[in-house]
Coordinates of C-alpha atoms and ligand atoms in Angstrom, one line a residue:
M1 CA -15.0 96.9 -72.5
E2 CA -17.6 96.6 -69.9
T3 CA -16.2 97.6 -66.6
K4 CA -19.2 98.4 -64.5
S5 CA -19.6 96.6 -61.2
V6 CA -22.1 93.8 -60.7
T7 CA -22.2 94.3 -57.0
S8 CA -20.5 97.3 -55.6
T9 CA -17.8 97.0 -53.0
P10 CA -16.0 100.1 -51.7
S11 CA -13.4 101.6 -53.8
N12 CA -9.7 100.8 -53.2
F13 CA -6.4 101.1 -55.0
I14 CA -6.4 97.5 -56.3
K15 CA -10.0 97.8 -57.6
N16 CA -8.9 101.0 -59.4
I17 CA -6.1 99.2 -61.1
V18 CA -8.5 96.4 -62.2
I19 CA -10.9 98.9 -63.6
E20 CA -8.1 100.6 -65.5
D21 CA -6.7 97.3 -66.8
L22 CA -10.1 96.3 -68.1
K23 CA -10.6 99.7 -69.7
T24 CA -7.3 99.7 -71.5
G25 CA -7.7 96.1 -72.5
K26 CA -4.6 95.0 -70.7
V27 CA -6.6 92.1 -69.3
S28 CA -9.9 90.8 -70.7
Q29 CA -10.9 88.9 -67.6
V30 CA -9.8 89.3 -64.0
V31 CA -8.3 86.2 -62.4
T32 CA -7.3 86.2 -58.8
R33 CA -6.4 83.5 -56.4
F34 CA -6.3 82.9 -52.7
P35 CA -3.1 80.9 -52.0
P36 CA -2.9 79.6 -48.4
E37 CA -0.1 77.3 -47.3
P38 CA -1.9 74.3 -45.7
N39 CA 0.2 74.5 -42.6
G40 CA -2.5 75.6 -40.2
Y41 CA -6.1 76.8 -40.0
L42 CA -7.2 80.1 -41.5
H43 CA -7.5 83.1 -39.3
I44 CA -9.4 86.4 -39.6
G45 CA -6.4 88.0 -41.4
H46 CA -6.8 85.4 -44.2
A47 CA -10.5 86.3 -44.3
K48 CA -9.5 89.8 -45.4
S49 CA -7.5 88.4 -48.2
I50 CA -10.3 85.9 -49.2
C51 CA -12.9 88.6 -49.3
L52 CA -10.6 90.9 -51.3
N53 CA -9.7 88.3 -53.9
F54 CA -13.2 86.7 -54.3
E55 CA -15.2 89.9 -54.2
L56 CA -12.9 91.7 -56.7
A57 CA -13.2 88.9 -59.2
D58 CA -17.0 88.6 -58.6
E59 CA -17.5 92.2 -59.1
F60 CA -16.0 92.2 -62.6
K61 CA -17.3 88.7 -63.6
G62 CA -13.8 87.2 -63.2
L63 CA -12.5 84.0 -61.7
T64 CA -10.9 83.2 -58.3
N65 CA -8.9 80.0 -57.7
L66 CA -8.3 78.4 -54.3
R67 CA -4.7 77.3 -54.6
F68 CA -2.8 75.4 -51.9
D69 CA 0.7 76.7 -51.8
D70 CA 2.1 73.4 -50.7
T71 CA 5.8 73.6 -51.5
N72 CA 7.1 72.9 -48.0
P73 CA 6.4 69.2 -47.3
V74 CA 7.5 69.2 -43.6
K75 CA 4.7 71.5 -42.3
E76 CA 1.8 70.7 -44.5
D77 CA -1.1 68.3 -43.9
T78 CA -4.4 67.3 -45.5
E79 CA -6.2 68.1 -42.2
Y80 CA -5.3 71.7 -43.0
V81 CA -6.4 71.4 -46.6
E82 CA -9.8 70.2 -45.6
S83 CA -10.3 72.9 -42.9
I84 CA -9.3 75.6 -45.4
K85 CA -11.8 74.4 -48.0
A86 CA -14.5 74.3 -45.3
D87 CA -13.7 77.8 -44.1
V88 CA -13.6 79.4 -47.5
A89 CA -17.0 77.8 -48.4
W90 CA -18.5 78.8 -45.0
L91 CA -17.5 82.4 -45.6
G92 CA -19.7 82.1 -48.7
F93 CA -17.2 81.9 -51.5
Q94 CA -17.2 79.4 -54.3
W95 CA -13.8 79.0 -56.0
D96 CA -13.5 78.4 -59.7
G97 CA -10.4 76.3 -59.8
L98 CA -9.0 74.2 -56.9
F99 CA -5.3 73.7 -57.4
F100 CA -2.2 72.5 -55.6
A101 CA 1.1 74.1 -56.3
S102 CA 2.5 70.6 -55.9
D103 CA 0.7 69.6 -59.1
Y104 CA 3.0 72.0 -60.9
F105 CA 6.2 70.5 -59.6
E106 CA 7.1 69.0 -63.0
E107 CA 6.5 72.2 -64.8
M108 CA 8.5 74.1 -62.2
Y109 CA 11.4 71.7 -62.6
K110 CA 11.3 72.3 -66.4
R111 CA 11.3 76.1 -65.9
A112 CA 14.3 75.7 -63.6
L113 CA 16.1 73.9 -66.4
V114 CA 15.2 76.8 -68.7
L115 CA 17.1 79.1 -66.4
I116 CA 20.1 76.7 -66.1
R117 CA 20.3 76.5 -69.9
K118 CA 20.2 80.3 -70.2
G119 CA 23.1 80.5 -67.7
L120 CA 20.7 82.0 -65.1
A121 CA 20.9 79.3 -62.5
Y122 CA 23.6 77.2 -60.9
V123 CA 23.9 74.5 -58.4
D124 CA 25.7 75.6 -55.2
D125 CA 27.5 73.3 -52.8
Q126 CA 27.9 75.8 -50.0
T127 CA 26.1 75.2 -46.7
A128 CA 23.2 77.3 -45.6
D129 CA 25.4 79.2 -43.2
Q130 CA 28.0 79.9 -45.9
I131 CA 25.3 81.2 -48.3
R132 CA 23.8 83.4 -45.6
E133 CA 27.2 84.9 -44.7
A134 CA 28.1 85.5 -48.3
R135 CA 24.8 87.3 -49.0
G136 CA 26.1 90.6 -47.5
T137 CA 23.9 93.2 -45.8
L138 CA 21.8 96.2 -46.7
T139 CA 25.0 98.3 -46.8
Q140 CA 27.5 95.7 -48.0
P141 CA 27.4 93.7 -51.2
G142 CA 27.5 89.9 -51.2
T143 CA 30.3 87.8 -52.5
N144 CA 30.1 85.3 -55.3
S145 CA 29.9 81.6 -54.6
P146 CA 33.0 79.6 -55.7
H147 CA 30.5 77.4 -57.7
R148 CA 28.9 80.2 -59.5
D149 CA 30.6 79.7 -62.8
R150 CA 29.9 76.0 -63.3
S151 CA 29.1 75.1 -66.9
V152 CA 25.6 74.7 -68.1
E153 CA 26.2 70.9 -68.6
E154 CA 27.5 70.5 -65.1
N155 CA 24.6 72.4 -63.6
V156 CA 22.1 70.3 -65.6
S157 CA 23.7 67.1 -64.5
L158 CA 23.9 68.2 -60.8
F159 CA 20.3 69.4 -60.8
E160 CA 19.2 66.0 -62.3
R161 CA 21.2 64.3 -59.6
M162 CA 19.5 66.4 -56.9
R163 CA 16.2 65.3 -58.2
A164 CA 17.4 61.7 -58.4
G165 CA 18.0 61.7 -54.7
E166 CA 21.8 61.5 -54.8
F167 CA 22.3 64.3 -52.2
K168 CA 21.3 64.7 -48.6
D169 CA 19.2 67.5 -47.2
G170 CA 21.2 70.8 -47.4
E171 CA 24.0 69.3 -49.5
R172 CA 23.1 71.2 -52.7
V173 CA 20.8 74.0 -53.7
L174 CA 19.9 75.5 -57.0
R175 CA 20.3 79.3 -57.1
A176 CA 19.4 82.0 -59.6
K177 CA 22.4 83.7 -61.0
I178 CA 21.6 87.4 -60.9
D179 CA 23.8 89.9 -59.0
M180 CA 25.4 89.4 -55.7
S181 CA 25.8 93.2 -55.3
S182 CA 22.3 94.2 -56.1
P183 CA 20.8 96.8 -53.7
N184 CA 17.8 94.5 -53.6
I185 CA 18.9 91.5 -51.5
N186 CA 16.3 89.3 -53.1
F187 CA 18.4 89.6 -56.3
R188 CA 21.6 88.2 -54.7
D189 CA 21.4 84.8 -56.2
P190 CA 18.2 83.6 -54.4
I191 CA 17.8 79.9 -53.8
L192 CA 15.3 78.3 -56.2
Y193 CA 15.4 74.7 -55.1
R194 CA 16.5 72.7 -52.0
V195 CA 16.8 69.1 -51.2
V196 CA 14.3 67.8 -48.7
H197 CA 13.8 64.1 -48.1
A198 CA 10.3 64.3 -46.7
H199 CA 6.9 62.8 -47.5
H200 CA 4.6 65.3 -49.1
H201 CA 0.8 65.3 -48.3
N202 CA 0.0 65.4 -52.1
T203 CA 2.9 64.1 -54.1
G204 CA 4.1 61.5 -51.5
D205 CA 7.7 60.5 -52.1
T206 CA 7.9 61.5 -55.8
W207 CA 10.1 64.4 -55.0
C208 CA 13.1 65.1 -52.9
I209 CA 13.7 68.6 -54.2
Y210 CA 11.3 71.3 -53.5
P211 CA 11.0 74.8 -55.0
M212 CA 11.3 77.9 -52.8
Y213 CA 8.2 80.1 -52.4
A214 CA 9.7 83.1 -54.2
F215 CA 10.4 81.0 -57.3
A216 CA 7.3 78.8 -57.1
H217 CA 4.7 81.5 -56.6
P218 CA 5.1 83.5 -59.8
I219 CA 5.1 80.3 -61.8
E220 CA 1.9 79.1 -60.1
D221 CA 0.2 82.4 -60.9
A222 CA 1.4 82.3 -64.5
I223 CA 0.2 78.7 -65.0
E224 CA -3.2 79.6 -63.8
G225 CA -3.4 82.8 -65.8
V226 CA -3.8 84.9 -62.7
T227 CA -3.9 88.6 -63.7
H228 CA -3.8 90.3 -60.3
S229 CA -1.7 88.5 -57.8
I230 CA -2.5 90.1 -54.5
C231 CA -0.3 89.6 -51.4
T232 CA 0.7 91.4 -48.2
L233 CA 3.2 94.2 -48.0
E234 CA 6.1 92.1 -46.8
F235 CA 6.4 90.8 -50.3
E236 CA 6.9 94.2 -51.9
D237 CA 10.7 93.7 -52.1
Q238 CA 10.1 90.4 -53.8
R239 CA 8.2 91.9 -56.7
P240 CA 11.2 92.6 -58.9
F241 CA 12.3 88.9 -58.5
Y242 CA 8.7 87.8 -59.1
D243 CA 8.8 89.7 -62.5
W244 CA 12.3 88.3 -63.2
V245 CA 11.0 84.7 -62.8
I246 CA 8.0 85.3 -65.1
R247 CA 10.3 86.9 -67.7
E248 CA 13.3 84.6 -67.6
C249 CA 11.3 81.4 -67.3
E250 CA 9.4 82.6 -70.4
M251 CA 6.0 82.1 -68.9
P252 CA 3.3 82.6 -71.5
N253 CA 1.0 84.6 -69.1
V254 CA 2.2 87.7 -67.2
P255 CA 0.6 88.1 -63.8
R256 CA 1.2 91.3 -61.8
Q257 CA 1.8 91.4 -58.1
Y258 CA 0.1 94.0 -55.9
E259 CA 0.6 94.4 -52.2
F260 CA -1.8 95.5 -49.5
A261 CA -1.5 95.9 -45.7
R262 CA -2.1 92.8 -43.7
L263 CA -4.8 92.9 -41.0
N264 CA -3.7 93.3 -37.4
I265 CA -6.2 93.4 -34.6
T266 CA -5.7 94.5 -31.0
N267 CA -5.1 91.8 -28.4
T268 CA -5.1 89.2 -31.2
V269 CA -2.4 86.7 -32.2
M270 CA -2.4 86.7 -36.0
S271 CA 0.1 84.2 -37.2
K272 CA -0.5 80.5 -37.9
R273 CA 2.8 79.7 -36.3
K274 CA 1.8 81.2 -33.0
L275 CA -1.7 79.9 -33.2
K276 CA -0.3 76.4 -33.8
Q277 CA 1.8 76.9 -30.7
L278 CA -1.3 77.6 -28.6
V279 CA -2.9 74.4 -30.0
D280 CA 0.2 72.3 -29.5
E281 CA 0.8 73.5 -26.0
K282 CA -2.8 72.9 -25.2
A283 CA -3.3 76.5 -24.1
V284 CA -6.6 76.3 -26.0
D285 CA -9.2 73.6 -26.9
G286 CA -7.9 73.1 -30.5
W287 CA -7.8 75.3 -33.5
D288 CA -11.6 76.0 -33.2
D289 CA -11.4 77.1 -29.6
P290 CA -13.9 80.0 -29.4
R291 CA -11.1 82.3 -28.2
M292 CA -9.1 81.7 -31.3
P293 CA -9.1 84.3 -34.1
T294 CA -9.3 81.4 -36.6
I295 CA -12.3 81.2 -38.9
S296 CA -13.3 77.9 -37.2
G297 CA -12.9 79.5 -33.8
L298 CA -15.0 82.5 -34.8
R299 CA -17.7 80.1 -36.2
R300 CA -17.8 78.1 -32.9
R301 CA -17.8 81.3 -30.9
G302 CA -20.9 82.4 -32.9
F303 CA -19.7 84.8 -35.6
T304 CA -21.5 84.7 -38.9
P305 CA -20.1 84.8 -42.4
E306 CA -22.0 88.1 -43.0
A307 CA -20.4 89.8 -39.9
I308 CA -16.9 88.8 -41.0
R309 CA -17.5 89.9 -44.6
N310 CA -19.0 93.2 -43.5
F311 CA -16.0 93.7 -41.2
A312 CA -13.6 93.0 -44.0
R313 CA -15.3 95.6 -46.2
E314 CA -15.3 98.2 -43.5
I315 CA -11.6 97.9 -42.8
G316 CA -10.8 98.3 -46.4
V317 CA -7.7 97.8 -48.4
A318 CA -4.8 100.1 -48.0
R319 CA -1.0 100.2 -48.4
S320 CA -0.1 101.3 -44.9
N321 CA -0.1 98.9 -42.0
S322 CA -2.4 99.6 -39.1
T323 CA -4.1 97.8 -36.3
V324 CA -7.8 97.5 -36.1
D325 CA -9.6 97.6 -32.7
A326 CA -11.1 94.2 -31.8
K327 CA -14.3 96.1 -30.8
M328 CA -14.9 96.7 -34.5
L329 CA -15.4 92.9 -35.1
D330 CA -17.8 92.8 -32.1
H331 CA -19.7 95.7 -33.6
F332 CA -20.4 93.8 -36.9
I333 CA -21.6 90.6 -35.1
R334 CA -24.0 92.7 -33.0
E335 CA -25.3 94.5 -36.1
D336 CA -25.8 91.2 -37.9
L337 CA -27.6 89.5 -35.0
K338 CA -29.6 92.5 -33.7
L339 CA -32.7 91.7 -35.8
K340 CA -32.2 88.0 -36.3
A341 CA -31.5 86.6 -32.9
L342 CA -34.3 85.5 -30.6
R343 CA -34.2 87.6 -27.4
T344 CA -34.7 85.2 -24.5
M345 CA -33.9 85.0 -20.8
G346 CA -31.0 83.1 -19.4
V347 CA -30.1 83.1 -15.7
L348 CA -26.4 82.8 -14.8
N349 CA -25.5 81.9 -11.2
P350 CA -29.1 81.4 -10.1
L351 CA -30.9 82.3 -6.9
K352 CA -34.3 80.8 -6.1
V353 CA -37.2 83.1 -5.5
V354 CA -40.4 81.9 -3.9
I355 CA -43.4 84.1 -4.6
T356 CA -45.3 83.5 -1.4
N357 CA -48.7 84.9 -2.5
Y358 CA -48.8 83.0 -5.8
P359 CA -51.1 80.0 -5.8
E360 CA -49.1 76.8 -5.2
D361 CA -50.1 74.7 -8.2
Q362 CA -50.8 77.5 -10.6
V363 CA -48.8 77.9 -13.9
E364 CA -49.7 80.7 -16.2
M365 CA -48.4 81.4 -19.7
L366 CA -47.1 84.9 -20.3
E367 CA -46.7 86.5 -23.7
A368 CA -43.2 87.6 -24.6
E369 CA -42.0 89.2 -27.8
N370 CA -39.2 87.3 -29.5
N371 CA -37.4 90.5 -30.6
S372 CA -38.5 93.9 -29.5
E373 CA -36.9 95.5 -32.5
N374 CA -38.3 93.1 -35.0
P375 CA -42.0 92.4 -34.6
E376 CA -41.9 90.0 -37.5
M377 CA -40.3 87.5 -35.2
G378 CA -43.5 87.2 -33.3
N379 CA -44.2 86.2 -29.7
R380 CA -43.8 83.2 -27.5
Q381 CA -45.4 81.9 -24.4
I382 CA -43.3 81.5 -21.2
P383 CA -44.5 79.8 -18.1
F384 CA -44.6 81.6 -14.8
S385 CA -45.3 80.0 -11.4
R386 CA -44.6 80.2 -7.7
E387 CA -40.9 79.5 -7.9
I388 CA -38.5 81.2 -10.2
Y389 CA -34.8 81.8 -10.6
I390 CA -33.1 85.2 -10.8
E391 CA -29.4 86.0 -10.8
Q392 CA -27.5 86.2 -7.5
D393 CA -26.2 89.6 -8.7
D394 CA -29.7 90.9 -8.8
F395 CA -30.1 90.8 -5.1
M396 CA -28.2 92.5 -2.3
E397 CA -28.8 92.3 1.4
N398 CA -27.2 95.7 2.0
P399 CA -27.2 97.6 -1.3
P400 CA -25.2 100.7 -2.1
N401 CA -26.9 103.9 -3.3
K402 CA -28.5 103.6 -6.8
Y403 CA -28.9 99.9 -6.6
F404 CA -32.3 99.4 -8.1
R405 CA -32.5 95.7 -8.2
L406 CA -33.9 93.5 -5.4
F407 CA -33.1 94.1 -1.7
P408 CA -35.2 93.7 1.4
G409 CA -38.3 96.0 1.0
N410 CA -37.6 96.9 -2.6
E411 CA -39.8 96.2 -5.6
V412 CA -38.7 95.5 -9.2
R413 CA -40.2 94.5 -12.5
L414 CA -39.8 91.0 -13.7
K415 CA -39.3 91.2 -17.5
H416 CA -42.5 90.0 -19.3
A417 CA -44.2 89.3 -15.9
Y418 CA -45.1 91.2 -12.7
F419 CA -43.7 93.5 -10.1
I420 CA -42.3 91.6 -7.2
K421 CA -41.2 92.8 -3.8
C422 CA -38.6 91.3 -1.6
N423 CA -39.8 90.6 2.0
D424 CA -37.4 88.1 3.3
F425 CA -34.4 85.9 2.5
V426 CA -32.8 82.6 3.7
K427 CA -29.1 82.0 4.3
D428 CA -27.2 78.8 4.4
E429 CA -24.8 77.8 7.2
N430 CA -22.0 79.9 5.5
G431 CA -24.1 83.0 5.5
K432 CA -24.7 82.9 1.7
V433 CA -28.2 84.0 0.6
V434 CA -29.8 80.9 -1.0
E435 CA -33.5 81.9 -1.3
L436 CA -35.7 85.0 -1.5
H437 CA -39.3 85.3 -0.4
C438 CA -41.2 87.8 -2.4
T439 CA -44.8 88.8 -3.1
Y440 CA -46.1 89.7 -6.5
D441 CA -48.9 92.2 -7.4
V442 CA -51.4 90.7 -9.9
E443 CA -52.3 94.3 -11.0
T444 CA -48.9 94.9 -12.5
K445 CA -48.9 92.2 -15.2
S446 CA -46.8 93.1 -18.2
G447 CA -48.9 94.4 -21.1
S448 CA -51.9 95.2 -18.8
G449 CA -51.2 98.9 -19.1
F450 CA -50.7 99.3 -15.3
T451 CA -49.6 102.8 -14.4
G452 CA -50.3 102.8 -10.7
R453 CA -46.7 103.1 -9.6
K454 CA -43.2 102.9 -11.1
V455 CA -40.2 100.8 -10.3
K456 CA -36.6 101.6 -11.3
G457 CA -35.2 98.1 -11.9
T458 CA -36.2 95.4 -14.4
I459 CA -34.6 92.0 -14.0
H460 CA -34.9 88.8 -15.8
W461 CA -35.8 85.3 -14.5
V462 CA -36.8 81.8 -15.5
D463 CA -39.6 79.6 -14.2
A464 CA -37.9 77.1 -11.8
K465 CA -40.0 74.1 -12.5
S466 CA -39.7 74.2 -16.3
A467 CA -36.2 75.8 -16.6
V468 CA -33.6 74.0 -18.6
P469 CA -30.1 73.7 -17.0
A470 CA -27.4 75.3 -19.1
E471 CA -23.7 76.0 -19.1
F472 CA -22.5 79.4 -20.1
R473 CA -18.9 80.0 -21.3
L474 CA -17.8 83.5 -21.0
Y475 CA -14.8 84.8 -22.8
E476 CA -12.2 87.5 -22.6
P477 CA -9.3 88.1 -25.0
L478 CA -6.7 85.3 -25.0
I479 CA -3.8 87.7 -24.7
L480 CA -3.5 90.6 -22.3
D481 CA -1.8 93.3 -24.2
D482 CA -0.6 94.2 -27.7
S483 CA 3.0 93.4 -27.2
E484 CA 2.6 90.1 -29.0
D485 CA 4.0 91.2 -32.3
E486 CA 7.7 91.2 -31.5
N487 CA 7.3 89.2 -28.4
A488 CA 8.5 85.6 -28.6
T489 CA 7.1 84.8 -25.2
F490 CA 3.5 85.6 -25.9
L491 CA 2.5 82.4 -24.3
E492 CA 3.5 83.9 -20.9
N493 CA 1.2 86.8 -21.7
L494 CA -2.0 84.8 -21.8
N495 CA -5.1 86.1 -20.0
P496 CA -5.8 83.7 -17.1
N497 CA -9.5 84.8 -17.2
S498 CA -10.0 84.2 -20.9
L499 CA -12.5 81.4 -20.2
Q500 CA -15.0 81.4 -17.4
I501 CA -17.6 78.6 -17.0
V502 CA -20.9 79.5 -15.3
Q503 CA -23.9 77.3 -14.6
G504 CA -27.5 78.5 -14.9
F505 CA -30.9 78.0 -16.5
V506 CA -32.6 79.0 -19.7
E507 CA -36.3 79.1 -20.7
D508 CA -37.9 75.8 -21.3
N509 CA -38.5 76.5 -25.0
M510 CA -34.7 76.4 -25.4
K511 CA -34.9 72.6 -25.3
Q512 CA -35.2 72.9 -29.1
A513 CA -31.9 74.9 -29.5
K514 CA -29.5 73.3 -32.0
P515 CA -25.7 73.7 -32.3
L516 CA -24.8 77.1 -33.8
D517 CA -28.2 78.6 -33.0
K518 CA -27.8 82.2 -31.8
F519 CA -29.7 84.0 -29.1
Q520 CA -29.6 87.3 -27.3
F521 CA -29.9 86.7 -23.5
F522 CA -31.6 89.7 -22.0
R523 CA -29.1 92.0 -20.3
H524 CA -26.2 89.8 -21.1
G525 CA -25.4 89.6 -24.8
Y526 CA -25.3 87.3 -27.8
F527 CA -24.7 83.6 -27.3
N528 CA -24.1 80.7 -29.6
V529 CA -25.0 77.0 -28.9
D530 CA -21.6 75.4 -28.8
P531 CA -21.4 72.6 -31.3
K532 CA -18.6 70.7 -29.5
H533 CA -19.8 70.5 -26.0
T534 CA -23.6 70.6 -26.4
T535 CA -25.2 67.1 -26.0
S536 CA -28.8 66.0 -25.7
E537 CA -28.4 66.3 -21.9
Q538 CA -26.4 69.5 -21.7
L539 CA -26.8 72.8 -23.4
V540 CA -23.6 74.9 -23.6
F541 CA -23.7 78.5 -24.7
N542 CA -20.7 80.5 -25.9
L543 CA -20.7 84.2 -25.2
I544 CA -20.2 85.8 -28.7
V545 CA -20.3 89.4 -27.5
S546 CA -21.8 91.4 -24.7
L547 CA -24.5 94.0 -25.4
K548 CA -22.4 96.9 -24.4
S549 CA -20.5 98.7 -27.1
S550 CA -18.2 101.6 -27.1
F551 CA -17.4 101.3 -30.7
E552 CA -19.3 103.1 -33.5
V553 CA -18.4 103.0 -37.1
Ligands
ATP1 P1 0.7 83.4 -41.3 O1 1.9 84.3 -41.1 O2 -0.4 83.7 -40.3 O3 1.1 82.0 -41.4 P2 0.8 83.6 -44.0 O4 0.8 84.8 -44.8 O5 2.1 82.8 -43.9 O6 0.1 83.9 -42.7 P3 -0.5 82.0 -46.0 O7 -1.2 80.7 -45.9 O8 0.8 82.1 -46.8 O9 -0.3 82.6 -44.6 O10 -1.5 83.2 -46.6 C1 -2.4 83.0 -47.6 C2 -2.8 84.4 -48.0 O11 -3.4 85.1 -46.9 C3 -1.6 85.2 -48.5 O12 -2.0 85.8 -49.7 C4 -1.4 86.2 -47.4 O13 -0.9 87.4 -47.9 C5 -2.8 86.4 -46.8 N1 -2.8 86.8 -45.4 C6 -2.2 86.1 -44.4 N2 -2.3 86.8 -43.2 C7 -2.9 87.9 -43.5 C8 -3.4 89.1 -42.7 N3 -3.1 89.2 -41.4 N4 -4.0 90.1 -43.4 C9 -4.3 89.9 -44.7 N5 -4.0 88.9 -45.5 C10 -3.3 87.9 -44.9
MG2 MG1 3.2 81.8 -45.2

């Protein structure tokens, strides 16, 4: 058996199991699946699972299915189905089979009947509360339901009547008949089916009974011939029941479940339920708000599939839970864009500068490299004339020590242009500085080899006449601290400064920028052209990540 990797991903315990299973012939082809419930948009945690499942199968010439685990009609929606497909494809993965768990409802029903006929399942009339109370605790065994010993015939008949719609929601459930005193609570007669009179996004009104996740999932895996069913650690205690379902339902294929640690990231809400709350309460601008850790939010923010995949690889696959620093994700997008993104100048909070000794009607074109670390990206021409914009922060009337930017009497370098010296400034009626008067030195032109004198500060600018107005959206984490996990009131913990909108200007060649184009603005960081708010009249840039990094892998 050929077990050599096609492309090599880092080693991990699940990959080692796969290698072993192929070597011993336990499986002949790896089949994995990514099984989201279509009850929300995918987040970066799902991306970890997607990368793991698809890359593992790819590496060993196996198959990966995208399967919608849509067994709960109340919360599911086709909007989510479509967004999930789009996100998986955008991440760069092509599924082999596209399935819906709901397509297997008839098969699941038949398998439930197999259990009933074997005396391994019964219909219970107890209420949800009664069932919960009778379940016992970790230290106390549960007690048997008074309906536990119904005959097979009666159970078959009641289950058929459940399906026929004769009972109201919650009136009857089908339960497995295993062991109410099992040390594993999942074996204490778990519920297999419940009555839910609700419209299903895929099966419409065909069904009014729906299988529970723990019963449905192993059957779904077995029907598809999944070999390695990978899930997160919370399901570890479910594994014995997973195996029980496969065995007792007499499924022809035997998938195996393996658990890995879910991804947690600092200052990041990582649960569809909570993310939905943010959307529903309008705390954010939809599921794809650039502050959201959803795949669609990260895309709109400016993250690339490559950065996300590299991040997923780096964090690895382990069996112990941990929290990853959000800076690590930032690191991977910087790495990805470093040599790809055009480096250009954008001025936030502009301040006009008049270069008083520059000829009034003159415009000259200056040569600027597109990416100083990647000469292959070539050069561009940028206009320079008598009036330019710099940033308000790059001037101070009374600077502190070690302020090397503009102040009265000081000289700085304009990136790609000349040295300018500040001689005077104009204030408005409120005392705010609104214009600087500077002079330039023609000798100091960038690239001329001028060595006459040195200046300590280099600032960026744009030519006033040709500059294109732009809006910059600057982001900080949505939540302030990491207490979100057990904290039901995380909505009160939102960062009031998570979005800041600033106006400014960009170089005139940015007129051609298209949605999702990415740039590095000199001294600021990486920005993405926002696909939602950018129009033919207004460019809007999302800050992806600043240039500074304190994280090194
Ligand atoms: P959430 O709690 O955010 O709703 P979920 O686990 O309920 O997540 P599913 O749609 O059931 O969401 O998940 C699909 C797959 O993604 C599952 O196999 C699940 O284990 C995996 N997954 C979900 N969240 C994470 C995470 N944070 N890290 C790694 N894998 C995850
Ligand atoms: Mg779930």
